Coordinates of C-alpha atoms and ligand atoms in Angstrom, one line a residue:
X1 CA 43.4 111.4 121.7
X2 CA 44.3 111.8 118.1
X3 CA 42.0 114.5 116.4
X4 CA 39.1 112.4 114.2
X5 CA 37.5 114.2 111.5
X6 CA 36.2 111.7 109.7
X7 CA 32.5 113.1 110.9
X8 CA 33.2 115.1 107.5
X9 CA 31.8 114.4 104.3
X10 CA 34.6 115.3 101.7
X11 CA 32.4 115.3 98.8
X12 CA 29.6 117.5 99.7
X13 CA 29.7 121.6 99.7
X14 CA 30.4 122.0 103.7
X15 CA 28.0 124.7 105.4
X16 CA 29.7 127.5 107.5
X17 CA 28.5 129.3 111.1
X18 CA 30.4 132.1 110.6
X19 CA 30.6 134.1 114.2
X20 CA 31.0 137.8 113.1
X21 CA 30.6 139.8 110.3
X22 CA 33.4 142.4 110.2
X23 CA 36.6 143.1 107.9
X24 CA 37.3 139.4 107.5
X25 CA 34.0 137.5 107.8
X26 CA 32.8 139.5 104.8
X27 CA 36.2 139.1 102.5
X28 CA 35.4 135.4 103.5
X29 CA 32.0 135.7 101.9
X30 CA 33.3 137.5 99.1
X31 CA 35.6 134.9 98.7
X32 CA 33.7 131.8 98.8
X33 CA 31.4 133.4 96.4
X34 CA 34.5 133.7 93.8
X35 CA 36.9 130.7 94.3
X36 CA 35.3 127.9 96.3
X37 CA 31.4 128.3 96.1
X38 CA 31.2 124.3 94.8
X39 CA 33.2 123.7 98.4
X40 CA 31.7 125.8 101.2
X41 CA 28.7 128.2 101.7
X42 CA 27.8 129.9 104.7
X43 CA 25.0 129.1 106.3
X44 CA 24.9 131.2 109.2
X45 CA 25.9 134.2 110.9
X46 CA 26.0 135.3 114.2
X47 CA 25.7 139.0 114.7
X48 CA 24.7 140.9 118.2
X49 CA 21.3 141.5 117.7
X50 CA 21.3 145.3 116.6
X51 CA 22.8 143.8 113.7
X52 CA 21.1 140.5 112.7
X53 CA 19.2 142.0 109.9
X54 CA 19.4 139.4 107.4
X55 CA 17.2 135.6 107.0
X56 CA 20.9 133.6 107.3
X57 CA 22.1 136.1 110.6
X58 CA 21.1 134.7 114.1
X59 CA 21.7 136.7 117.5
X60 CA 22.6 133.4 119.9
X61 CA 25.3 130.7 119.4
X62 CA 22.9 128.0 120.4
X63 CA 20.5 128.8 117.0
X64 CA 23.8 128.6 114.9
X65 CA 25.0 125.5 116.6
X66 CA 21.8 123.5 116.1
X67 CA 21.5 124.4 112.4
X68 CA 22.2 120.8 110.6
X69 CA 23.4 122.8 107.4
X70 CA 26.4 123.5 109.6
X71 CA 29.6 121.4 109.3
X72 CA 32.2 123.7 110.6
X73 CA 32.7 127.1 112.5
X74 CA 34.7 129.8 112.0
X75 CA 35.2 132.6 114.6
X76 CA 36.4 135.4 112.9
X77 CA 35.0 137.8 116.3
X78 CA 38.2 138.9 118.3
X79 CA 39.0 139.4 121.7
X80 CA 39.2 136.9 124.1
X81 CA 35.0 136.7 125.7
X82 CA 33.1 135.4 124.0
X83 CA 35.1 133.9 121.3
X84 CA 36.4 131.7 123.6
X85 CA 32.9 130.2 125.2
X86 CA 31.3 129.5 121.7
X87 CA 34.4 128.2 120.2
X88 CA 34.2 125.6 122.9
X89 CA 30.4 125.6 122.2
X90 CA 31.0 124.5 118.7
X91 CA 33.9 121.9 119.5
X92 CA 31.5 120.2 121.9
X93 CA 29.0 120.2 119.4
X94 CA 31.6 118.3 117.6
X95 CA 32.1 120.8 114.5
X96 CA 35.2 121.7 113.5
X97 CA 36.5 125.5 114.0
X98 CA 38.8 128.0 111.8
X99 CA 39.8 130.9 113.9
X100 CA 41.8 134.2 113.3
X101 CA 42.4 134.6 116.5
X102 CA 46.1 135.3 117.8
X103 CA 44.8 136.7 121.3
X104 CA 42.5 133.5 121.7
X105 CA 44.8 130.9 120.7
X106 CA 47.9 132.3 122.7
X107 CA 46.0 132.8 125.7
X108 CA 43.6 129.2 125.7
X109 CA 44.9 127.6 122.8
X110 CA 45.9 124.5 124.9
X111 CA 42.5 124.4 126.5
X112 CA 40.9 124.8 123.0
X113 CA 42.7 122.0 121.4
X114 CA 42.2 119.5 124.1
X115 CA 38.9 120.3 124.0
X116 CA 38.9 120.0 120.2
X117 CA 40.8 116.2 120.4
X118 CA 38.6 115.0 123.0
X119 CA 35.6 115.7 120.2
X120 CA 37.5 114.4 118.1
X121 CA 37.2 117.5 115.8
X122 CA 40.0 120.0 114.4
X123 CA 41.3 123.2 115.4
X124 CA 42.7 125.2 113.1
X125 CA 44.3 129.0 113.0
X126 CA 46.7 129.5 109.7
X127 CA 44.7 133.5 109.5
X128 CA 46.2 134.3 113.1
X129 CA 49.9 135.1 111.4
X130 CA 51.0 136.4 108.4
X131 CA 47.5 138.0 106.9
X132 CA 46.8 135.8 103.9
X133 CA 50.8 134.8 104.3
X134 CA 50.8 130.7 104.7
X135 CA 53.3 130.9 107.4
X136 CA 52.2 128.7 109.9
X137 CA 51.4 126.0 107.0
X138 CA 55.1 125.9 106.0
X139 CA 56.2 125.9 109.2
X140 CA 54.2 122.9 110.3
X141 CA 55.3 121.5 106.8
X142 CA 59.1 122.1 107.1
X143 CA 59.4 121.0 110.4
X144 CA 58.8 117.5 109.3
X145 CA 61.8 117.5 107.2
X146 CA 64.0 119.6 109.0
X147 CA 65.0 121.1 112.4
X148 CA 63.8 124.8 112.4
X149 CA 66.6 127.2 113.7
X150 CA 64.9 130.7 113.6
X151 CA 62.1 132.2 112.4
X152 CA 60.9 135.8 112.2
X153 CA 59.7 139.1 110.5
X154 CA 57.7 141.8 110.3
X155 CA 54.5 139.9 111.1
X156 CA 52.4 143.3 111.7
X157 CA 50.7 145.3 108.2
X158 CA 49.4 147.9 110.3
X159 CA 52.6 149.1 111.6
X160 CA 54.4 148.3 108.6
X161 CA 51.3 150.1 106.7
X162 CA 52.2 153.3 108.9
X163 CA 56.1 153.2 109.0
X164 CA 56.0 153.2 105.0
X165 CA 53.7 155.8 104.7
X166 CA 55.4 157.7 107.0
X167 CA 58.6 157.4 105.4
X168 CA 57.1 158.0 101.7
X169 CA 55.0 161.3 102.6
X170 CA 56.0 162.5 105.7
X171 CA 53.1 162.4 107.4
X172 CA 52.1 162.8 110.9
X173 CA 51.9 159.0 113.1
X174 CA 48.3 159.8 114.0
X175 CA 47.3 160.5 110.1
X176 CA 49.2 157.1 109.0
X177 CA 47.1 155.7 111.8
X178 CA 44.0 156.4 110.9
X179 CA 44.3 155.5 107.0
X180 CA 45.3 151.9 108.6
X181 CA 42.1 152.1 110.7
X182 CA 40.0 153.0 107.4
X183 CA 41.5 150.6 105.3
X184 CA 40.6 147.9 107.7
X185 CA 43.7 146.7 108.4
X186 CA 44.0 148.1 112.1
X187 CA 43.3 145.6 115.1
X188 CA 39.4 147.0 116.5
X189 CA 41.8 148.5 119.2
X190 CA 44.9 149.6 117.6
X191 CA 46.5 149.3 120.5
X192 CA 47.8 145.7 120.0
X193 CA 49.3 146.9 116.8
X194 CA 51.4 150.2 117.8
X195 CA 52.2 148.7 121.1
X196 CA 54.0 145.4 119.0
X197 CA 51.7 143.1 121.5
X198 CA 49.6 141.9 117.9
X199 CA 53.3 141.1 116.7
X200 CA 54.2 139.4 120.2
X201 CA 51.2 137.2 119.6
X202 CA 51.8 136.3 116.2
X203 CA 55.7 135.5 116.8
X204 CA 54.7 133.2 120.2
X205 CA 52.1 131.6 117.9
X206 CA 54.7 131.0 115.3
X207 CA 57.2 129.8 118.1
X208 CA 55.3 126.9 119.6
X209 CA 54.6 125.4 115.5
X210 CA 57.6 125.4 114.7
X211 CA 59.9 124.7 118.4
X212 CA 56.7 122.8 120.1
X213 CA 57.2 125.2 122.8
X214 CA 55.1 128.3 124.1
X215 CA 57.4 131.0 125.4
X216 CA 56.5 132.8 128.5
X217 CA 55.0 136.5 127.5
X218 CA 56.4 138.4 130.5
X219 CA 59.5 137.0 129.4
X220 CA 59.6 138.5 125.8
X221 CA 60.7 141.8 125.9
X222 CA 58.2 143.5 123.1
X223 CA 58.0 147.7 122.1
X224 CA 56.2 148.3 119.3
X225 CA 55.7 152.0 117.5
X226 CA 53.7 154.2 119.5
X227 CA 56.7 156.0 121.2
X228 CA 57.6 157.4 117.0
X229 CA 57.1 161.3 115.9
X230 CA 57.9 161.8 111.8
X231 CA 61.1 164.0 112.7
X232 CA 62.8 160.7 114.4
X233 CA 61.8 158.9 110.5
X234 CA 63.8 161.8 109.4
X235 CA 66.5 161.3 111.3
X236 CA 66.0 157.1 110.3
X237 CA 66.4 158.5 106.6
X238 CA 69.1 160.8 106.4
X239 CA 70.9 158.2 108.7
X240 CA 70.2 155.2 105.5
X241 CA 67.9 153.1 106.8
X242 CA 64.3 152.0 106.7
X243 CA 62.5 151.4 110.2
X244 CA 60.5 147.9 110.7
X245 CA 59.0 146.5 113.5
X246 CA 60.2 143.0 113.4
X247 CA 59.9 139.9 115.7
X248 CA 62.3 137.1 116.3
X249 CA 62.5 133.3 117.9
X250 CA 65.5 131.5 117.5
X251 CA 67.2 128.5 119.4
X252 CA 70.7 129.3 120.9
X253 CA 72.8 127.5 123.4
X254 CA 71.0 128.4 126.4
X255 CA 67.6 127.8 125.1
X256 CA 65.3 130.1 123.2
X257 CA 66.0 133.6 122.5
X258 CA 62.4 136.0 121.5
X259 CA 61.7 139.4 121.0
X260 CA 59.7 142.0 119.4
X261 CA 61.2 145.7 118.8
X262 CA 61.2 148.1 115.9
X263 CA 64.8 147.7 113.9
X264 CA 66.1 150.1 111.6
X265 CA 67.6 147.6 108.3
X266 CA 69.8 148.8 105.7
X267 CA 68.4 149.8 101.8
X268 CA 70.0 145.4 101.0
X269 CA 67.9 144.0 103.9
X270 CA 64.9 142.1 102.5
X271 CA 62.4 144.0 105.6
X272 CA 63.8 147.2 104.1
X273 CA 61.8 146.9 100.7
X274 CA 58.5 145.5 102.6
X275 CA 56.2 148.0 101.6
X276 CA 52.6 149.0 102.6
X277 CA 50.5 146.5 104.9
X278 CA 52.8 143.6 103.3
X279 CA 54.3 141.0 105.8
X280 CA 57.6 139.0 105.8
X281 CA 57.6 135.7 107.5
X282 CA 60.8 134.2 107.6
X283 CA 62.7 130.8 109.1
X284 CA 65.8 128.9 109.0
X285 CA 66.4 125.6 108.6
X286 CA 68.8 123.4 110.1
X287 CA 71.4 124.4 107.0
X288 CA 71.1 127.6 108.1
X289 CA 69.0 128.9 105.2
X290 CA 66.8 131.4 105.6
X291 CA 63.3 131.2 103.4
X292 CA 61.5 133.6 103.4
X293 CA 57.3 134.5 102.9
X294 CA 56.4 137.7 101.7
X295 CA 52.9 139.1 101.0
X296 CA 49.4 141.0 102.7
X297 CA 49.9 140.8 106.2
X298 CA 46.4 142.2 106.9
X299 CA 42.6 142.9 105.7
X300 CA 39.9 141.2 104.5
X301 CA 40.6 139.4 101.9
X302 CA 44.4 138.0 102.4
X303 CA 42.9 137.0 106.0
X304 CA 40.1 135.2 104.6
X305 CA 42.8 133.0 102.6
X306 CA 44.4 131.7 105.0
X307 CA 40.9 131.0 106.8
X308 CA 39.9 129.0 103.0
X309 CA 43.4 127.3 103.3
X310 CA 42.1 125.5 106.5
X311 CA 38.7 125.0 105.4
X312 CA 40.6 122.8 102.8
X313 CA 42.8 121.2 105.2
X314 CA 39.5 120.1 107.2
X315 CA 37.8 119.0 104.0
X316 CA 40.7 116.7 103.3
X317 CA 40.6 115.8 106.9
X318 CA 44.2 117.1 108.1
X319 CA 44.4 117.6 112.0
X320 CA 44.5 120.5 113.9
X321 CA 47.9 122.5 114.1
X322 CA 49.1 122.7 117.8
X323 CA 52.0 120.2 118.9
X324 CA 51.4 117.0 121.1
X325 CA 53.1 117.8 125.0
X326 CA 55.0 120.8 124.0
X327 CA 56.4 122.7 127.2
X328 CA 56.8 126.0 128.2
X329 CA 59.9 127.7 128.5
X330 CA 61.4 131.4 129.8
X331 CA 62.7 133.4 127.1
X332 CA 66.9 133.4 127.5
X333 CA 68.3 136.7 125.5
X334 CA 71.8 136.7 127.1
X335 CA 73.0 136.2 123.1
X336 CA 70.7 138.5 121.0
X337 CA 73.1 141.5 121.6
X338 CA 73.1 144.7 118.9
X339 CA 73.1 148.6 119.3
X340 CA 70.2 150.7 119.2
X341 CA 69.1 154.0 118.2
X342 CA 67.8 156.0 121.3
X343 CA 65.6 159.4 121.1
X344 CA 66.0 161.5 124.3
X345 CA 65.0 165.4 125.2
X346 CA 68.3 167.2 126.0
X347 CA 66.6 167.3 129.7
X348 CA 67.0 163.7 130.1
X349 CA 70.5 163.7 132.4
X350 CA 71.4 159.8 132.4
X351 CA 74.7 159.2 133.1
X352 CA 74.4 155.0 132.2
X353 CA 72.8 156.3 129.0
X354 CA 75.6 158.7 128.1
X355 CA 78.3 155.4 129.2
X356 CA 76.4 153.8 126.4
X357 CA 76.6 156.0 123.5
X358 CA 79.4 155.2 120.9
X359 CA 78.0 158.2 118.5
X360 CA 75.4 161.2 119.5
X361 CA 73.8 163.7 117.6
X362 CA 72.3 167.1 118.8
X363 CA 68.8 168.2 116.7
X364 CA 67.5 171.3 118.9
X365 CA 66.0 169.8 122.1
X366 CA 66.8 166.3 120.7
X367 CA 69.4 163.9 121.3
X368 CA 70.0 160.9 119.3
X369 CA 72.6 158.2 120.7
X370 CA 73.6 155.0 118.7
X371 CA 74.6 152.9 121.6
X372 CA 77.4 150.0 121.7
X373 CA 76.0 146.3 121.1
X374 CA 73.3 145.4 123.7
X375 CA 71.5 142.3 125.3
X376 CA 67.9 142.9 123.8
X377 CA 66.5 142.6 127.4
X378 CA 68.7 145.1 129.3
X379 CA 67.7 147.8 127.2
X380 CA 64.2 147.0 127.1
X381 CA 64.4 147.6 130.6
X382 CA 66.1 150.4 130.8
X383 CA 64.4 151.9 128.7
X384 CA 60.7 151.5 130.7
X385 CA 62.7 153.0 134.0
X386 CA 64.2 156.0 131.5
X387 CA 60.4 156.6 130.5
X388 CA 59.4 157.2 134.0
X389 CA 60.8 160.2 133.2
X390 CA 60.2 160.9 129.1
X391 CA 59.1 159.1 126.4
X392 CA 61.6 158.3 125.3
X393 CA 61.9 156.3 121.1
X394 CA 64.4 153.2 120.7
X395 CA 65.0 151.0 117.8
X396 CA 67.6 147.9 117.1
X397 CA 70.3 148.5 114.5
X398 CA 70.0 145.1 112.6
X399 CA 73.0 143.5 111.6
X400 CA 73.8 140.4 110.3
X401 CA 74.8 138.9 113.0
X402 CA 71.7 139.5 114.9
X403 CA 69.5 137.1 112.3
Ligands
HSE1 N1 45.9 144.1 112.8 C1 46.6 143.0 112.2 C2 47.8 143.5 111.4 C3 45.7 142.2 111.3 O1 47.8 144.7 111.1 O2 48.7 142.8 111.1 C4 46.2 140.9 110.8 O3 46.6 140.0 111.8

């Protein structure tokens, strides 16, 4: 059934149920109160009940629900329970819902917006990629006009956050860590952010706008940042490049190619001068240009842009943003082949590792190896059995060709 919002009155200032109050709910209060204040106000917010201290915060979904100041919902919450059972909550009470949630929307997006058309209400996500970044707006733009070839980035500001810092002062992982954490631009677990699982999200989110297919997780080989000490930065350095953590979907011959690994890029790449918690979100188009999005990739206030951009879009009564009878496909990476920088202890005896190396360097009990060009997954993989034994740091070399 085709999504029906006409249940929305453009010309009156729309109330908001705003479910949670944390980095991003408040920058969206903030926000509303200095751009769009004529448009939207929130009505209500649903805090756990410790919390619910204020005459507009309620403790239970239902009191938010049955408030008639309440045109649409936005869950701004995280994690999986309970987002998912009130978002479904407020679609069956036919209002329409802005969500930030990558997790949520990867995992029951389809379930969501079925649920969503069969209301006859949208489902919108723009915040879930990209920060305050309109990636996934241009993307479902651009599409229209042209076949997408690839798209990518570095679609994480924590990590990004961390790696620059690191690079600029030196400083220990753990202490670029926690100034991510206090500057708010940390996932509530970190976790999803140094393990590149936030960035998987983001690029399968981004894959099924713009190729109207999702991509199988297990299939997409994804390391993030966690397995990085300063002196391997160092090394980065004095070697000439900058370290990202970048994600990729393209289309090739033999389907779709998708991964998520940190890359070192030379001083002229574009991800080398992404600075702080910044993003770039990038695709090409069926010239083969590549156009790129660069901007916050994280916090409060960027995020609550993007969440504004689809209040808008429900105001003027666009749909909801997930493809009609898209279909889900394995991952093929037999073509995304590049060498890699690999960290190892000079304990670590691996014969297939030492077959690999085209240059090594010896720093105390460290051995770096740049390897010859290699099929993304295979070294994922041999990298998990290495680290049964060490933890052992990798990184692609980006070249040209790889884009
Ligand atoms: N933790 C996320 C990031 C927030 O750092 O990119 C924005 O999605």
């Amino acid at each position: 059934m085709k999504t029906d919002v006409s249940k929305i009155e453009t010309n009156k200032r729309l109330g908001i149920g705003l479910l949670g109050y944390g980095t991003v709910g408040k920058g969206l209060e903030t926000l509303l109160e200095a751009t769009a204040s004529d448009a939207f106000f929130i009505a209500k917010i649903l805090r756990r009940a410790t919390k619910a201290n204020r005459h507009d915060m309620v403790e239970d979904i239902e009191s938010l629900l049955q408030d008639p100041n309440v045109d649409i919902v936005v869950e701004v919450l995280g994690g999986i329970e309970p987002a998912r059972t009130y978002i479904l909550a407020a679609l069956n009470a036919k209002k329409a819902v802005v969500t930030a949630n990558k997790a949520l929307i990867n995992r029951h997006g389809d379930e969501l917006d079925a649920c969503a058309k069969a209301n006859g209400v949208a489902l919108r996500f723009s915040a879930a990629v990209g920060g305050g970044i309109p990636y996934l707006a241009t993307l479902l733009e651009v599409k229209r006009h042209t076949q997408i070839q690839a798209i990518g980035g570095i679609l994480n500001g924590t990590s990004n956050f961390m790696l620059d810092k690191m690079e600029r002062e030196q400083c220990a992982f753990e202490e670029a860590l926690r100034a991510a954490q206090q500057l708010g631009y940390a996932e509530a677990d970190p976790s999803a952010d140094i393990l590149g699982t936030d960035s998987l999200n983001k690029i399968r989110l981004s894959g099924v706008v713009a190729f109207d297919r999702w991509i199988e997780f297990e299939s997409i080989p994804c390391e993030g940042i966690a397995y990085l000490q300063a002196e391997d930065i160092q090394f980065i350095q004095n070697l000439g490049y900058h370290i990202r953590l970048f994600a990729t979907m393209c289309r090739s011959e033999d389907g779709i190619q998708a991964y998520v690994e940190p890359q070192l890029f030379n001083v002229e790449d574009a991800e080398a001068s992404i600075l702080a918690n910044h993003n770039i979100a990038w695709f090409v188009d069926s010239m083969n240009e590549r156009q790129a999005l660069i901007g916050q990739g994280a916090g409060g206030l960027p995020t609550a842009g993007n969440i504004l951009r689809d209040l808008m879009q429900i105001k003027e009564k666009t749909g909801g943003m997930l493809p009609e009878g898209h279909t889900k496909l394995v991952a093929n990476n037999t073509k995304a082949i590049h060498p890699y920088l690999i960290r190892s202890s000079k304990t670590l005896k691996s014969g297939y590792l030492e077959a690999l190396s085209e240059v090594k360097w010896i720093q105390g009990n460290r051995i770096y190896r740049i390897t010859k060009a290699m099929d993304v997954s295979r070294i994922h993989a041999l990298v998990q059995t290495l680290r049964a034994t060490e933890p052992i740091f990798f990184a692609g070399i980006q070249t040209k060709e790889t884009l």
